[in-house]
Amino acid sequence: MTAELDLTSQSVTAESLPSTLVRSLRGRVLEPGTAEYERVCTLYNGMITKSPGVVIQCLGPADVAEVLRWADDTGVPFAVRAGGHNVAGNALNDGGLVLDVSSMKGAHVDPSGRTIRVQPGVNWGEFDRETQGFGLTTTGGNISSTGVAGLTLGGGIGWLMRKHGLACDSLIGADLITPGGHHVRADQYSNPELLWGLRGGGGNFGVVTAFDFELHEYTTPVTIGVATYPVDALGEVIGHYRQQTREADDDLIIAINLLTIPGQGPSVTLFSAWFGNPEEGAKVINSVVGFGHPTNVTQKQMAYRDFHCMFDKTFASGQRNYWKSGFFNELTDDLIGELAKHFAAVPSQRTVLAVEQMGGAITRIPESSAAFPHRASAFSFLATSMWQNPADDQKNVSWTRDLWSGIERYTTGVYSNFLSTGEAATQVVDSYGASYERLSKLKKQYDPQNLLRYNQNIS
């Protein structure tokens, strides 16, 4: 349900901006053909190419407020560009206005209070740099280049979720500018219902200019283990995976992946990470990866900041991406059979199918505390179809959709952060699940004209 600009109307240009607005800004107006404009319009997903009429670079909340006042008065369509990591490309539009907050990278840690305030341009690698210096962190994305803003507002699946909950579960407050240029504070004392909505309801209510997170002590190295098997061992490995995830401590997360390894071909990997006592972790990890007859086993320890960057190259920016995601309660033999059947015909050797364990702290946090509706699910699933050549777009997109048609009946919902471009409106509604009606009331309160509609839109 992502809206597109009606190109029958006049597009936005730098010349169409009122001089009073331009003079009021600390940031700059970026026009097509300039290097900075091209930087802003280059997104994580290389498949997304859009050309906004104008980009306004915002350097602080006052800039955001000025733009939203003007946009609200004129009804100008605009998108919000923060980390630019969203696979659907919702950070941009064609011919309209883009409000760019990617340069707003302020971060302040309160070590004694174990909190951090960050601006919306910060990514998780930058977040780690600030917090790990004090032996603190919170749940972030699985890739360090992911933006803090988008991941948190969509829920926030990440490596530490079984230990500390989702990213949104550590969000304790936010400042945002709503349509009309109004500042609104959301925390447990002021507008708690809005805070609930920001914990999984996406960027539907305003432009968040500051996020306040609770931090958690983390000073030990991460203990990791990876076991690789030939793809025809999937049935045996999945049985072991079911057992290990049933018995897993909150400090342990395990993922199973179908992928193509250069020099080895189609493979299955068991990836496990332990976030507790390193001595105990070595024993636990060994019990996970010491199964069967793997072709390769790696066990090591590393600092959390380094761990968070492990998959940055595999999922590097600029590749062409089309994703499908969902949640499972069970990994049935029929479901695994469907995954294996489709993976046998995967068109790109870069594509990865990943099943990641949920549970732990996620399930103990009350459902009423956040709009994210899928915390009771046992596993998350992501098909990351990735390729390089634009000529291969159709076959990769078609393959991914065929895979989804084969497994959708096994899912308990979809994840809004992983919805790709062109999804049906029903997919967006499904991503918000039982929270949709309550979120819709919030939308009508804070953005009744749906000015903020370049997102996984609530109407």
mmCIF file with all atom_site columns, N, CA, C and O in Angstrom, residues 137-140 158-166 218 253 275 304 361:
data_model
loop_
_atom_site.group_PDB
_atom_site.id
_atom_site.type_symbol
_atom_site.label_atom_id
_atom_site.label_alt_id
_atom_site.label_comp_id
_atom_site.label_asym_id
_atom_site.label_entity_id
_atom_site.label_seq_id
_atom_site.pdbx_PDB_ins_code
_atom_site.Cartn_x
_atom_site.Cartn_y
_atom_site.Cartn_z
_atom_site.occupancy
_atom_site.B_iso_or_equiv
_atom_site.pdbx_formal_charge
_atom_site.auth_seq_id
_atom_site.auth_comp_id
_atom_site.auth_asym_id
_atom_site.auth_atom_id
_atom_site.pdbx_PDB_model_num
ATOM 1  N N  . THR A 1 137 ? 24.906 -1.950  24.978 1.00 0.00 ? 137 THR A N  1
ATOM 2  C CA . THR A 1 137 ? 24.323 -2.096  23.637 1.00 0.00 ? 137 THR A CA 1
ATOM 3  C C  . THR A 1 137 ? 22.836 -2.374  23.786 1.00 0.00 ? 137 THR A C  1
ATOM 4  O O  . THR A 1 137 ? 22.287 -2.385  24.887 1.00 0.00 ? 137 THR A O  1
ATOM 5  N N  . THR A 1 138 ? 22.175 -2.576  22.664 1.00 0.00 ? 138 THR A N  1
ATOM 6  C CA . THR A 1 138 ? 20.807 -3.077  22.646 1.00 0.00 ? 138 THR A CA 1
ATOM 7  C C  . THR A 1 138 ? 20.618 -3.833  21.345 1.00 0.00 ? 138 THR A C  1
ATOM 8  O O  . THR A 1 138 ? 21.514 -3.881  20.504 1.00 0.00 ? 138 THR A O  1
ATOM 9  N N  . THR A 1 139 ? 19.480 -4.449  21.157 1.00 0.00 ? 139 THR A N  1
ATOM 10 C CA . THR A 1 139 ? 19.221 -5.229  19.949 1.00 0.00 ? 139 THR A CA 1
ATOM 11 C C  . THR A 1 139 ? 19.241 -4.319  18.725 1.00 0.00 ? 139 THR A C  1
ATOM 12 O O  . THR A 1 139 ? 18.543 -3.306  18.675 1.00 0.00 ? 139 THR A O  1
ATOM 13 N N  . GLY A 1 140 ? 20.085 -4.669  17.738 1.00 0.00 ? 140 GLY A N  1
ATOM 14 C CA . GLY A 1 140 ? 20.135 -3.936  16.482 1.00 0.00 ? 140 GLY A CA 1
ATOM 15 C C  . GLY A 1 140 ? 19.875 -4.880  15.328 1.00 0.00 ? 140 GLY A C  1
ATOM 16 O O  . GLY A 1 140 ? 19.518 -6.041  15.521 1.00 0.00 ? 140 GLY A O  1
ATOM 17 N N  . GLY A 1 158 ? 16.670 -8.808  15.420 1.00 0.00 ? 158 GLY A N  1
ATOM 18 C CA . GLY A 1 158 ? 18.123 -8.704  15.449 1.00 0.00 ? 158 GLY A CA 1
ATOM 19 C C  . GLY A 1 158 ? 18.741 -9.761  16.338 1.00 0.00 ? 158 GLY A C  1
ATOM 20 O O  . GLY A 1 158 ? 18.050 -10.511 17.034 1.00 0.00 ? 158 GLY A O  1
ATOM 21 N N  . TRP A 1 159 ? 20.069 -9.816  16.354 1.00 0.00 ? 159 TRP A N  1
ATOM 22 C CA . TRP A 1 159 ? 20.786 -10.905 17.008 1.00 0.00 ? 159 TRP A CA 1
ATOM 23 C C  . TRP A 1 159 ? 20.508 -11.012 18.503 1.00 0.00 ? 159 TRP A C  1
ATOM 24 O O  . TRP A 1 159 ? 20.477 -12.113 19.053 1.00 0.00 ? 159 TRP A O  1
ATOM 25 N N  . LEU A 1 160 ? 20.310 -9.910  19.178 1.00 0.00 ? 160 LEU A N  1
ATOM 26 C CA . LEU A 1 160 ? 20.131 -9.945  20.626 1.00 0.00 ? 160 LEU A CA 1
ATOM 27 C C  . LEU A 1 160 ? 18.675 -10.053 21.061 1.00 0.00 ? 160 LEU A C  1
ATOM 28 O O  . LEU A 1 160 ? 18.366 -9.893  22.233 1.00 0.00 ? 160 LEU A O  1
ATOM 29 N N  . MET A 1 161 ? 17.782 -10.348 20.123 1.00 0.00 ? 161 MET A N  1
ATOM 30 C CA . MET A 1 161 ? 16.358 -10.288 20.449 1.00 0.00 ? 161 MET A CA 1
ATOM 31 C C  . MET A 1 161 ? 15.922 -11.340 21.466 1.00 0.00 ? 161 MET A C  1
ATOM 32 O O  . MET A 1 161 ? 14.991 -11.128 22.234 1.00 0.00 ? 161 MET A O  1
ATOM 33 N N  . ARG A 1 162 ? 16.558 -12.506 21.482 1.00 0.00 ? 162 ARG A N  1
ATOM 34 C CA . ARG A 1 162 ? 16.173 -13.521 22.463 1.00 0.00 ? 162 ARG A CA 1
ATOM 35 C C  . ARG A 1 162 ? 16.656 -13.148 23.872 1.00 0.00 ? 162 ARG A C  1
ATOM 36 O O  . ARG A 1 162 ? 16.071 -13.560 24.859 1.00 0.00 ? 162 ARG A O  1
ATOM 37 N N  . LYS A 1 163 ? 17.679 -12.333 23.952 1.00 0.00 ? 163 LYS A N  1
ATOM 38 C CA . LYS A 1 163 ? 18.243 -11.908 25.236 1.00 0.00 ? 163 LYS A CA 1
ATOM 39 C C  . LYS A 1 163 ? 17.570 -10.637 25.762 1.00 0.00 ? 163 LYS A C  1
ATOM 40 O O  . LYS A 1 163 ? 17.291 -10.516 26.953 1.00 0.00 ? 163 LYS A O  1
ATOM 41 N N  . HIS A 1 164 ? 17.296 -9.675  24.858 1.00 0.00 ? 164 HIS A N  1
ATOM 42 C CA . HIS A 1 164 ? 16.793 -8.372  25.283 1.00 0.00 ? 164 HIS A CA 1
ATOM 43 C C  . HIS A 1 164 ? 15.504 -7.938  24.592 1.00 0.00 ? 164 HIS A C  1
ATOM 44 O O  . HIS A 1 164 ? 15.058 -6.807  24.806 1.00 0.00 ? 164 HIS A O  1
ATOM 45 N N  . GLY A 1 165 ? 14.910 -8.790  23.778 1.00 0.00 ? 165 GLY A N  1
ATOM 46 C CA . GLY A 1 165 ? 13.727 -8.382  23.038 1.00 0.00 ? 165 GLY A CA 1
ATOM 47 C C  . GLY A 1 165 ? 14.087 -7.711  21.729 1.00 0.00 ? 165 GLY A C  1
ATOM 48 O O  . GLY A 1 165 ? 15.262 -7.569  21.368 1.00 0.00 ? 165 GLY A O  1
ATOM 49 N N  . LEU A 1 166 ? 13.085 -7.285  20.999 1.00 0.00 ? 166 LEU A N  1
ATOM 50 C CA . LEU A 1 166 ? 13.274 -6.603  19.727 1.00 0.00 ? 166 LEU A CA 1
ATOM 51 C C  . LEU A 1 166 ? 13.846 -5.203  19.948 1.00 0.00 ? 166 LEU A C  1
ATOM 52 O O  . LEU A 1 166 ? 13.832 -4.684  21.068 1.00 0.00 ? 166 LEU A O  1
ATOM 53 N N  . TYR A 1 218 ? 26.887 -5.146  28.019 1.00 0.00 ? 218 TYR A N  1
ATOM 54 C CA . TYR A 1 218 ? 27.450 -6.224  27.195 1.00 0.00 ? 218 TYR A CA 1
ATOM 55 C C  . TYR A 1 218 ? 28.949 -5.994  27.040 1.00 0.00 ? 218 TYR A C  1
ATOM 56 O O  . TYR A 1 218 ? 29.372 -5.107  26.297 1.00 0.00 ? 218 TYR A O  1
ATOM 57 N N  . ILE A 1 253 ? 21.232 -17.910 20.071 1.00 0.00 ? 253 ILE A N  1
ATOM 58 C CA . ILE A 1 253 ? 20.360 -17.802 18.896 1.00 0.00 ? 253 ILE A CA 1
ATOM 59 C C  . ILE A 1 253 ? 20.954 -18.681 17.807 1.00 0.00 ? 253 ILE A C  1
ATOM 60 O O  . ILE A 1 253 ? 22.172 -18.745 17.629 1.00 0.00 ? 253 ILE A O  1
ATOM 61 N N  . PHE A 1 275 ? 25.644 -15.201 23.665 1.00 0.00 ? 275 PHE A N  1
ATOM 62 C CA . PHE A 1 275 ? 25.882 -13.866 24.187 1.00 0.00 ? 275 PHE A CA 1
ATOM 63 C C  . PHE A 1 275 ? 26.045 -13.848 25.704 1.00 0.00 ? 275 PHE A C  1
ATOM 64 O O  . PHE A 1 275 ? 25.893 -12.798 26.329 1.00 0.00 ? 275 PHE A O  1
ATOM 65 N N  . TYR A 1 304 ? 31.634 -7.823  20.117 1.00 0.00 ? 304 TYR A N  1
ATOM 66 C CA . TYR A 1 304 ? 30.290 -7.647  19.572 1.00 0.00 ? 304 TYR A CA 1
ATOM 67 C C  . TYR A 1 304 ? 30.287 -6.720  18.356 1.00 0.00 ? 304 TYR A C  1
ATOM 68 O O  . TYR A 1 304 ? 29.587 -6.979  17.372 1.00 0.00 ? 304 TYR A O  1
ATOM 69 N N  . ALA A 1 361 ? 13.250 -13.729 25.291 1.00 0.00 ? 361 ALA A N  1
ATOM 70 C CA . ALA A 1 361 ? 12.710 -12.494 25.854 1.00 0.00 ? 361 ALA A CA 1
ATOM 71 C C  . ALA A 1 361 ? 11.575 -11.924 25.016 1.00 0.00 ? 361 ALA A C  1
ATOM 72 O O  . ALA A 1 361 ? 10.690 -11.238 25.547 1.00 0.00 ? 361 ALA A O  1
#
